[in-house]
XYZ file of C-alpha atoms in Angstrom:
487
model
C 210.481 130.121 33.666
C 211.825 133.398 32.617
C 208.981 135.202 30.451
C 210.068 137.523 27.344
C 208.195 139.976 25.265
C 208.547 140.923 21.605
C 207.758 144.481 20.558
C 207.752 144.986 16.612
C 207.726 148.513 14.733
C 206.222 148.194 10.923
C 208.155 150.680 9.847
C 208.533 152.455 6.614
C 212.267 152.225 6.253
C 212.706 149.244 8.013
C 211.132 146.726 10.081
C 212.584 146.530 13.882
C 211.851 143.946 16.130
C 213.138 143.977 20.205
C 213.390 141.058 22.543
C 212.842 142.237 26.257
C 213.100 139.860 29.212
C 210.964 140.155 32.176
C 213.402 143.182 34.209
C 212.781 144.668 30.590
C 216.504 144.290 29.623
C 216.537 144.428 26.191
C 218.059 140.610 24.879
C 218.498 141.122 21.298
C 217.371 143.489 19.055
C 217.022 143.008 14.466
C 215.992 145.497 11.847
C 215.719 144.496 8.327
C 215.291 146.950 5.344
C 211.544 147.982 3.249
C 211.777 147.430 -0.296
C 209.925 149.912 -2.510
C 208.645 150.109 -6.161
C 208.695 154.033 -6.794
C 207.715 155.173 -10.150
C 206.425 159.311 -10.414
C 203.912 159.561 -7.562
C 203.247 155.921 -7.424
C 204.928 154.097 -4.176
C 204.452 150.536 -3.135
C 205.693 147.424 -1.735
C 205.133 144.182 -1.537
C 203.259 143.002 1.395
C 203.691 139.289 1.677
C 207.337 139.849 1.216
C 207.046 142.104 4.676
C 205.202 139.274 6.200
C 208.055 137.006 5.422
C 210.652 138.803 6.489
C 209.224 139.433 9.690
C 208.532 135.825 10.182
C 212.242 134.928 9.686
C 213.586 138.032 12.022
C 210.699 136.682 14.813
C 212.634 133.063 14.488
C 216.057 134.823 14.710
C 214.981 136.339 18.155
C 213.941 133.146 19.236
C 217.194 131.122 18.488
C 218.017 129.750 21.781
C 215.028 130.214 23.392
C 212.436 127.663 24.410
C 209.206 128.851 22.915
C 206.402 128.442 25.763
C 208.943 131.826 27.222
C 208.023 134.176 24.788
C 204.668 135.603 26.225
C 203.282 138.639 23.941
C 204.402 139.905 20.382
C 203.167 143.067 20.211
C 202.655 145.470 17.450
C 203.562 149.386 16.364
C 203.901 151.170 13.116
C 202.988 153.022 9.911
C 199.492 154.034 9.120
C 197.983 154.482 5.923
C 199.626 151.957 3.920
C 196.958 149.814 2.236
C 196.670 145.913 1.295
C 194.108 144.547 -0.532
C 193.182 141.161 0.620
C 191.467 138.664 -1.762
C 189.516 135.377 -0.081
C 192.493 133.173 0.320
C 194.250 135.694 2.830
C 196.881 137.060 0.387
C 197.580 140.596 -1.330
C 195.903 140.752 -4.832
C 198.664 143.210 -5.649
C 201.134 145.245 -3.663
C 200.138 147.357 -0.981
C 200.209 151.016 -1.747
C 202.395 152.901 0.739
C 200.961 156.235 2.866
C 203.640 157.815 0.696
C 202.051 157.088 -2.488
C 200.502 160.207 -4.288
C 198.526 158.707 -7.132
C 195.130 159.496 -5.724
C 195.095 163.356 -6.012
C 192.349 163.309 -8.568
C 190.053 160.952 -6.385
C 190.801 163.954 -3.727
C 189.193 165.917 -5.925
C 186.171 164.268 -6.223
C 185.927 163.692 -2.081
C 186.243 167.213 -1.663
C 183.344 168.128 -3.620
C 181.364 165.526 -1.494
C 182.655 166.182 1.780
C 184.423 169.738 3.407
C 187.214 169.932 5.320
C 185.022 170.614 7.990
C 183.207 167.960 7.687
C 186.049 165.461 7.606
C 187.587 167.249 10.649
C 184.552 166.809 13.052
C 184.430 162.733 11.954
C 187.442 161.425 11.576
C 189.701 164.212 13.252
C 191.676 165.053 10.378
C 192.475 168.268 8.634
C 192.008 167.930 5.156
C 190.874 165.316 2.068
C 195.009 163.921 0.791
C 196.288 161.341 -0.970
C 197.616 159.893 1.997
C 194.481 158.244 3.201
C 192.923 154.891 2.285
C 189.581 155.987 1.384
C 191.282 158.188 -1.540
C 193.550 154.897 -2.660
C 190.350 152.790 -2.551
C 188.573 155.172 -4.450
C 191.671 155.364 -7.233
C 190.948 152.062 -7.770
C 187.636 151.719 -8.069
C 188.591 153.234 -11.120
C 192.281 152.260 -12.535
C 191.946 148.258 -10.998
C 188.791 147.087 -10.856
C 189.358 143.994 -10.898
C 191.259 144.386 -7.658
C 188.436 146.734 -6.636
C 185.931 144.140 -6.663
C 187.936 141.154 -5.988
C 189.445 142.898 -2.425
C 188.005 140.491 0.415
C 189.105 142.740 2.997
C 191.197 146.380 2.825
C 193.515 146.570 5.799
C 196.154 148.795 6.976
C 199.561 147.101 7.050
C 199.892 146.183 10.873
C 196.435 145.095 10.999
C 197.134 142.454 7.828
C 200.024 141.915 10.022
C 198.060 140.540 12.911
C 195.925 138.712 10.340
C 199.292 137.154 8.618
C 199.710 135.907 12.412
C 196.835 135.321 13.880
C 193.725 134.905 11.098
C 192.195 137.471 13.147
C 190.655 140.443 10.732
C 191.168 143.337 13.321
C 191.229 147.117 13.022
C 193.145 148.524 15.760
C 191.029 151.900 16.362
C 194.109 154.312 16.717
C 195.328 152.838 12.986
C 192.082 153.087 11.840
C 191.902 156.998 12.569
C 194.120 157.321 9.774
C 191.868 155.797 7.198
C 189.441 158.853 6.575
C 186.488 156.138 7.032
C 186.587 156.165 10.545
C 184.486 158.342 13.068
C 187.032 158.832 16.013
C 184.183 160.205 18.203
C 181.805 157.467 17.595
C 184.028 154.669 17.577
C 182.466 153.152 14.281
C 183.438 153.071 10.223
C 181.497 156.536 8.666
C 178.856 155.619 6.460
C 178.531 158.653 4.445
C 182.933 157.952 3.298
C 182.259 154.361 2.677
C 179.394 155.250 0.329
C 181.083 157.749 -1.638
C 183.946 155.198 -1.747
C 181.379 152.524 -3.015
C 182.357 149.885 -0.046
C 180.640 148.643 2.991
C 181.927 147.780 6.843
C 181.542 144.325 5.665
C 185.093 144.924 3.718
C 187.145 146.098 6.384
C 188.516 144.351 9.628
C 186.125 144.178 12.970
C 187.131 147.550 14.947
C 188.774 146.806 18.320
C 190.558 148.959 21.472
C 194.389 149.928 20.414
C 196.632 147.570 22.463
C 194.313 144.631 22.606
C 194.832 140.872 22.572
C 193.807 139.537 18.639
C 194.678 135.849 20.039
C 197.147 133.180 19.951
C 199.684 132.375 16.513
C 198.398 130.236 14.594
C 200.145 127.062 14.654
C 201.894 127.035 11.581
C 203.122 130.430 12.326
C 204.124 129.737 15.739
C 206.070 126.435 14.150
C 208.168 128.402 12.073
C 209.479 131.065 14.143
C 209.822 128.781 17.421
C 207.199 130.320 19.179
C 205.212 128.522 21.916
C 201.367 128.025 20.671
C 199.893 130.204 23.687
C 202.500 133.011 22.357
C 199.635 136.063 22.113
C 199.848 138.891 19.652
C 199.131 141.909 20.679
C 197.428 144.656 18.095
C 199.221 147.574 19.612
C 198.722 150.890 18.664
C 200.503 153.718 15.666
C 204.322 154.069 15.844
C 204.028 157.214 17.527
C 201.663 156.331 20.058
C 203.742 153.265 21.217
C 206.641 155.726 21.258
C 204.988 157.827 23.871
C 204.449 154.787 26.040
C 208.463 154.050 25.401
C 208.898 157.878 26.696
C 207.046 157.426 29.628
C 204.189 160.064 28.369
C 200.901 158.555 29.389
C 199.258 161.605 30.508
C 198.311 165.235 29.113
C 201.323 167.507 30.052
C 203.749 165.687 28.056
C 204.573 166.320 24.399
C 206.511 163.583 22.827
C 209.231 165.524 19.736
C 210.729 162.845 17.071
C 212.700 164.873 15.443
C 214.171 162.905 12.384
C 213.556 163.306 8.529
C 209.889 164.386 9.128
C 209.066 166.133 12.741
C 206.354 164.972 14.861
C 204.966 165.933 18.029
C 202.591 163.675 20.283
C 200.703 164.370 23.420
C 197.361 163.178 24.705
C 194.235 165.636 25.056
C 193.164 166.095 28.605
C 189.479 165.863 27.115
C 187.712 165.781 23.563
C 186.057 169.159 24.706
C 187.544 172.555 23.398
C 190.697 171.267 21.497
C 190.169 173.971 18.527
C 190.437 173.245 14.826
C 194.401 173.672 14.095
C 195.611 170.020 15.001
C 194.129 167.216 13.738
C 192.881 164.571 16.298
C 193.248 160.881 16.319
C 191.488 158.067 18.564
C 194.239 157.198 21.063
C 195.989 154.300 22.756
C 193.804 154.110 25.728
C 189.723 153.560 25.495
C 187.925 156.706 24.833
C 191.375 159.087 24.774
C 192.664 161.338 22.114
C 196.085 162.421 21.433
C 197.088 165.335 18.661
C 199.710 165.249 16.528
C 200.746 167.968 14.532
C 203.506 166.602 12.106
C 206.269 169.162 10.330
C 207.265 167.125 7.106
C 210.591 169.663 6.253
C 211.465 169.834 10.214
C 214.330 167.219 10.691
C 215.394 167.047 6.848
C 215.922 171.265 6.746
C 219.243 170.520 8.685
C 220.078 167.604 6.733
C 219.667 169.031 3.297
C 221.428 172.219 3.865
C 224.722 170.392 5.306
C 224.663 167.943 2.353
C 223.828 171.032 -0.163
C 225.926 173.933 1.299
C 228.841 172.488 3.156
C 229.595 168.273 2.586
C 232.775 168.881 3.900
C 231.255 169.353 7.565
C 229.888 166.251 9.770
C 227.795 166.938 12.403
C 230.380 166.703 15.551
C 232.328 169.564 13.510
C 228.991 171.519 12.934
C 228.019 171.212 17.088
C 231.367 172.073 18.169
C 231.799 175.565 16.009
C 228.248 176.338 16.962
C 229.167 175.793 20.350
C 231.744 178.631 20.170
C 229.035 181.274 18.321
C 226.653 183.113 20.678
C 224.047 183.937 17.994
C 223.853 184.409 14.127
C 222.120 187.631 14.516
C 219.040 188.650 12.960
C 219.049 186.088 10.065
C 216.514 184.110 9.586
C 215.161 180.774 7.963
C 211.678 179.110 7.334
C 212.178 175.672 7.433
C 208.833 174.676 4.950
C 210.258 172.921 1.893
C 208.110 170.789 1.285
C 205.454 173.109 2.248
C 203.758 173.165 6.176
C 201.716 171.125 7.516
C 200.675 171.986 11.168
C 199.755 174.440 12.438
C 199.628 176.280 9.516
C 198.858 173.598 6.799
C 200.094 175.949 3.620
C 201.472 173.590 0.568
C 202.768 176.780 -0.892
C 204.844 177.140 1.644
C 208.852 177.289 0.720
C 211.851 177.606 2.590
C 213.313 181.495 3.021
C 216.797 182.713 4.144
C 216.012 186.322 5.278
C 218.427 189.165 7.047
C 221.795 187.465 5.317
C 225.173 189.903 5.084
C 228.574 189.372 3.850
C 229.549 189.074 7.193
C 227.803 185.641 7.443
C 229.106 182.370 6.808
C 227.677 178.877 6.425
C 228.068 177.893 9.942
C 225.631 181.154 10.749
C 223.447 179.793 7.695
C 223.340 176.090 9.266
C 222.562 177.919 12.631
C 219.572 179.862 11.501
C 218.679 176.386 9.874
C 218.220 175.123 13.278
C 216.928 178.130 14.791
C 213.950 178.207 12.805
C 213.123 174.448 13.485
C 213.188 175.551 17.211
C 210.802 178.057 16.366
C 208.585 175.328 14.005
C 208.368 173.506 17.631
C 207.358 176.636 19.239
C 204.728 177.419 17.207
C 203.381 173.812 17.211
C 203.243 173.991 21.093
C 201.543 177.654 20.973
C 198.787 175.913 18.320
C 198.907 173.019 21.303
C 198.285 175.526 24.453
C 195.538 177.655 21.948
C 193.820 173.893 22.081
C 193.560 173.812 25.580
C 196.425 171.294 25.388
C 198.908 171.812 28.598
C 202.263 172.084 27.696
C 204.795 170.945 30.681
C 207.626 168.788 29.011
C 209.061 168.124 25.935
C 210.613 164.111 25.630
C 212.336 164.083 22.394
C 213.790 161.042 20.984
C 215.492 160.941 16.952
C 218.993 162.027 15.698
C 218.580 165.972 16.485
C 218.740 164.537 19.761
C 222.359 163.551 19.745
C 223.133 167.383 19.069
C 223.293 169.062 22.636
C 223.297 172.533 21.594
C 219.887 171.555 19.589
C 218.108 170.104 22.254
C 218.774 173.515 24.554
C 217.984 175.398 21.505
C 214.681 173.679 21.532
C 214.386 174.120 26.144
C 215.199 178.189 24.674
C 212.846 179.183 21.901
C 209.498 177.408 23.319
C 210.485 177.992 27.182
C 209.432 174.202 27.765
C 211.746 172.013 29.456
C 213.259 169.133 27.295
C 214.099 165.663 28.495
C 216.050 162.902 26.574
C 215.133 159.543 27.528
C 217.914 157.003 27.697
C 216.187 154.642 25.488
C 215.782 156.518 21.651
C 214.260 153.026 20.134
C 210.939 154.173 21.901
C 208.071 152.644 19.635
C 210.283 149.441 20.086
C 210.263 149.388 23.601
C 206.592 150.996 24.191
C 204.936 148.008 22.108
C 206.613 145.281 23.798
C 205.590 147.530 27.260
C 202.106 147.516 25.758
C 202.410 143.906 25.793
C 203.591 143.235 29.525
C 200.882 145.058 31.001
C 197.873 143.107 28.621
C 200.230 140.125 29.962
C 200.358 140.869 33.609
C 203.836 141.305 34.268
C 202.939 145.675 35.152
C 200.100 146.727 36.520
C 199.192 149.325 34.755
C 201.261 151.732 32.544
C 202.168 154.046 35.064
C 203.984 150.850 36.984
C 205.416 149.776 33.569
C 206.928 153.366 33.069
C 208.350 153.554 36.141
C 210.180 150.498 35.893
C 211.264 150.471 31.319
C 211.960 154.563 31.332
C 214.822 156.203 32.378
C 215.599 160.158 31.522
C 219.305 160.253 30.967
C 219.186 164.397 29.908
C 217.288 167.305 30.676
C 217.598 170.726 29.494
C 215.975 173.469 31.223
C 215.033 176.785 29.270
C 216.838 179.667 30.132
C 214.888 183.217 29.399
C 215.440 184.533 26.287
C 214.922 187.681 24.632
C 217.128 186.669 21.468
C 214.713 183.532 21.223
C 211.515 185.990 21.674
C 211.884 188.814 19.439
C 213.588 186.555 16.331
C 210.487 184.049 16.884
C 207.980 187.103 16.392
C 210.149 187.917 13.071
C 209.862 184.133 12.215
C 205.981 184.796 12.156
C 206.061 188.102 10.461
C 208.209 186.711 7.870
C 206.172 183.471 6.895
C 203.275 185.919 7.032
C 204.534 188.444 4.479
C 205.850 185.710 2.079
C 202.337 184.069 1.776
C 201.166 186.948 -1.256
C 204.690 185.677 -2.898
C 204.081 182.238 -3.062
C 201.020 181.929 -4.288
């Protein structure tokens, strides 16, 4: 009997789900839009709904199929996002996205409790933000507590996921590094958070190794999507881990680029020793590794909002092919922060600058510099990367700036790091149904399941550049000198 594999990424715009068969051909693929409640900072969504709708795109994939066949689901996705389970298994309200802001104040109060310091050498991360659960538990303690104390169990979305499938309550460790309760270094929830939070471990899932086996469906479950009942489900790992497995990077050397509305890099720390305090660090998708991720929230979306503000008229194949025909656009500049920086630099004053502009330049120059300075964004990323310790060989880049040629060389140019495109771009996809086949069996190990799933289908090789040099020491000078201005 043939076997197949399901890999599943929660995602935040839309949920995507990937049947592979056992050469790893993908059979069919779905992808079925988030819903979202938005109302000033508040963001959220309703969680059972999710559940739902991935139960009904799980039975689509299986149409056809006989259900003993299908061999692992196995899970990737958002972190951050928080449900609040009551006793009988369901959300007592909706779960509050990672997007959600409403918990600034309760930042507030954290950070008089606990430094950045302190967070960074427990949990990894950077800084006390709204983005984490502990602050969203913490908001409300005091604005729903009757949710507060009526909350069985507070989960991340994928792990309520697994639960929805499985009635397993499981913390996969990588998703749990992005709660702000959990010590990455010790492998267990930190007291001292869930005190100041006003919760104990005995509310949150049982911690367990990223791309683990949480057990068979349950039988209901596996009734209603067609599922055989020795179908496993996989906890997987975060959306950009599993991406890196998709890529092929499962080893330090590699940095993973998506480059679509936000920018994120990915690669795996050789060791926990001597990474330096500029990139936060998260538990990884293998026991007892750690893999940084410095994240650029205006990279991608710089491009996209000054084509749609400045000229509307111009698609993207137009934009590539003048660009094509321009050498340069000079000396002018642009910092690409407008939504502020994150890493390495981590400035929420931060705003995006035009600098050096003449009457001899035009919008195409303008949407060039645009690009130029997200080349340099990467650049300084991988310098913070290489001041960690972290080697620096490759770049595998997956996202839309990836169908622009003249981009992706841009990128090989300004950080003198070779950049491959790999033929598959659906990489979290593909990595968590990997993920999957090698708990199964069917590989190995990873490095037999990459060399049989990845394939590179470009490469661009930098080419020494003084241009790329001297503007990316201006690109530093410049953010430097506007830091007095914008505060």
């Amino acid at each position: 009997m043939e076997k197949y594999y399901i890999g599943v990424d929660l995602g935040s715009t839309n949920i995507k789900t990937a049947l592979y068969n056992s050469q790893f051909q993908m059979v069919s693929s779905l992808s079925h839009p988030v819903v979202y409640e938005r109302e000033g900072g508040v963001v959220e969504f309703d969680a059972w709904d999710y559940c739902r709708n991935l139960s009904r795109m799980l039975a689509q994939l299986m149409k056809g199929m006989e259900g003993n066949a299908l061999r692992e689901i196995s899970f990737t996705g958002q972190a951050e996002s928080l449900v609040c389970v009551g006793a009988d298994g369901k959300p007592l309200m909706n779960a509050i996205s990672w997007m959600d802001e409403r918990s600034t104040q309760e930042c507030e109060v954290l950070s008089k409790i606990f430094t950045d310091e302190d967070v960074r050498k427990v949990t990894g991360q950077m800084t006390i933000c709204p983005t984490w659960p502990a602050t969203k538990i913490l908001w409300l303690k005091s604005h729903r507590p009757d949710v507060y104390q009526n909350t069985a169990t507070f989960m991340h979305l994928k792990d309520y996921v697994v639960f929805y499938l499985t009635g397993k309550k499981l913390a996969d460790m990588s998703i749990a590094t992005f709660s702000l309760y959990f010590d990455i270094y010790r492998k267990c929830y930190w007291q001292d958070m869930l005190k100041a939070i006003g919760i104990d471990e005995s509310r949150l899932p049982a911690l367990v190794e990223p791309c683990s086996e949480a057990g068979t469906l349950l039988p209901e479950v596996a009734a209603e999507i067609g599922a055989g009942d020795q179908t496993v489900v996989n906890v997987g790992t975060l959306d950009h881990f599993a991406a890196m497995v998709g890529t092929g990077n499962i080893a330090p050397g590699n940095i993973n680029l998506s480059m679509g509305t936000v920018m994120v890099l990915a690669t795996m720390a050789p060791t926990r020793d001597k990474l330096g305090d500029t990139v936060a660090v998260h538990y990884g998708f293998l026991p007892n590794t750690y893999v940084l991720l410095p994240v650029a929230a205006s990279g991608g979306v710089s491009l996209e909002w000054f084509r749609r503000t400045c000229m509307p008229q111009v698609d993207y194949g137009e934009l590539n092919q003048v660009l094509a025909q321009r050498k340069d656009c000079g000396k002018l500049l642009f910092l690409p922060y407008l939504v502020g920086t994150n890493a390495p630099d981590f400035d929420t004053d931060a705003t995006g600058v035009f600098w050096g502009l003449r009457q001899s330049h035009d919008a195409f120059d303008m949407a060039r510099a645009v690009m130029e300075g997200v080349a340099f964004l990467i650049r300084k990323n991988s310098q913070s990367l290489k001041d960690s310790n972290i080697p620096c060989e490759n770049i595998v880049a997956v996202g839309g700036g990836t169908k622009s040629a003249l981009w992706c060389q841009m990128w090989a140019d300004a950080t003198s790091i070779p950049v491959r495109i790999p033929q598959e771009q659906e990489a979290a996809c593909l990595g968590a149904a990997m993920i999957g086949a090698v708990a199964d069996g069917l590989f190995a190990n990873y490095t037999a399941a990459v060399e049989k799933c990845v394939a590179i289908k470009a490469e661009y090789l930098p080419q020494p550049s003084e241009y790329y040099d001297g503007k990316y020491e201006k690109f530093c000078t410049l953010y430097d000198a506007t830091i007095g201005i914008n505060r």
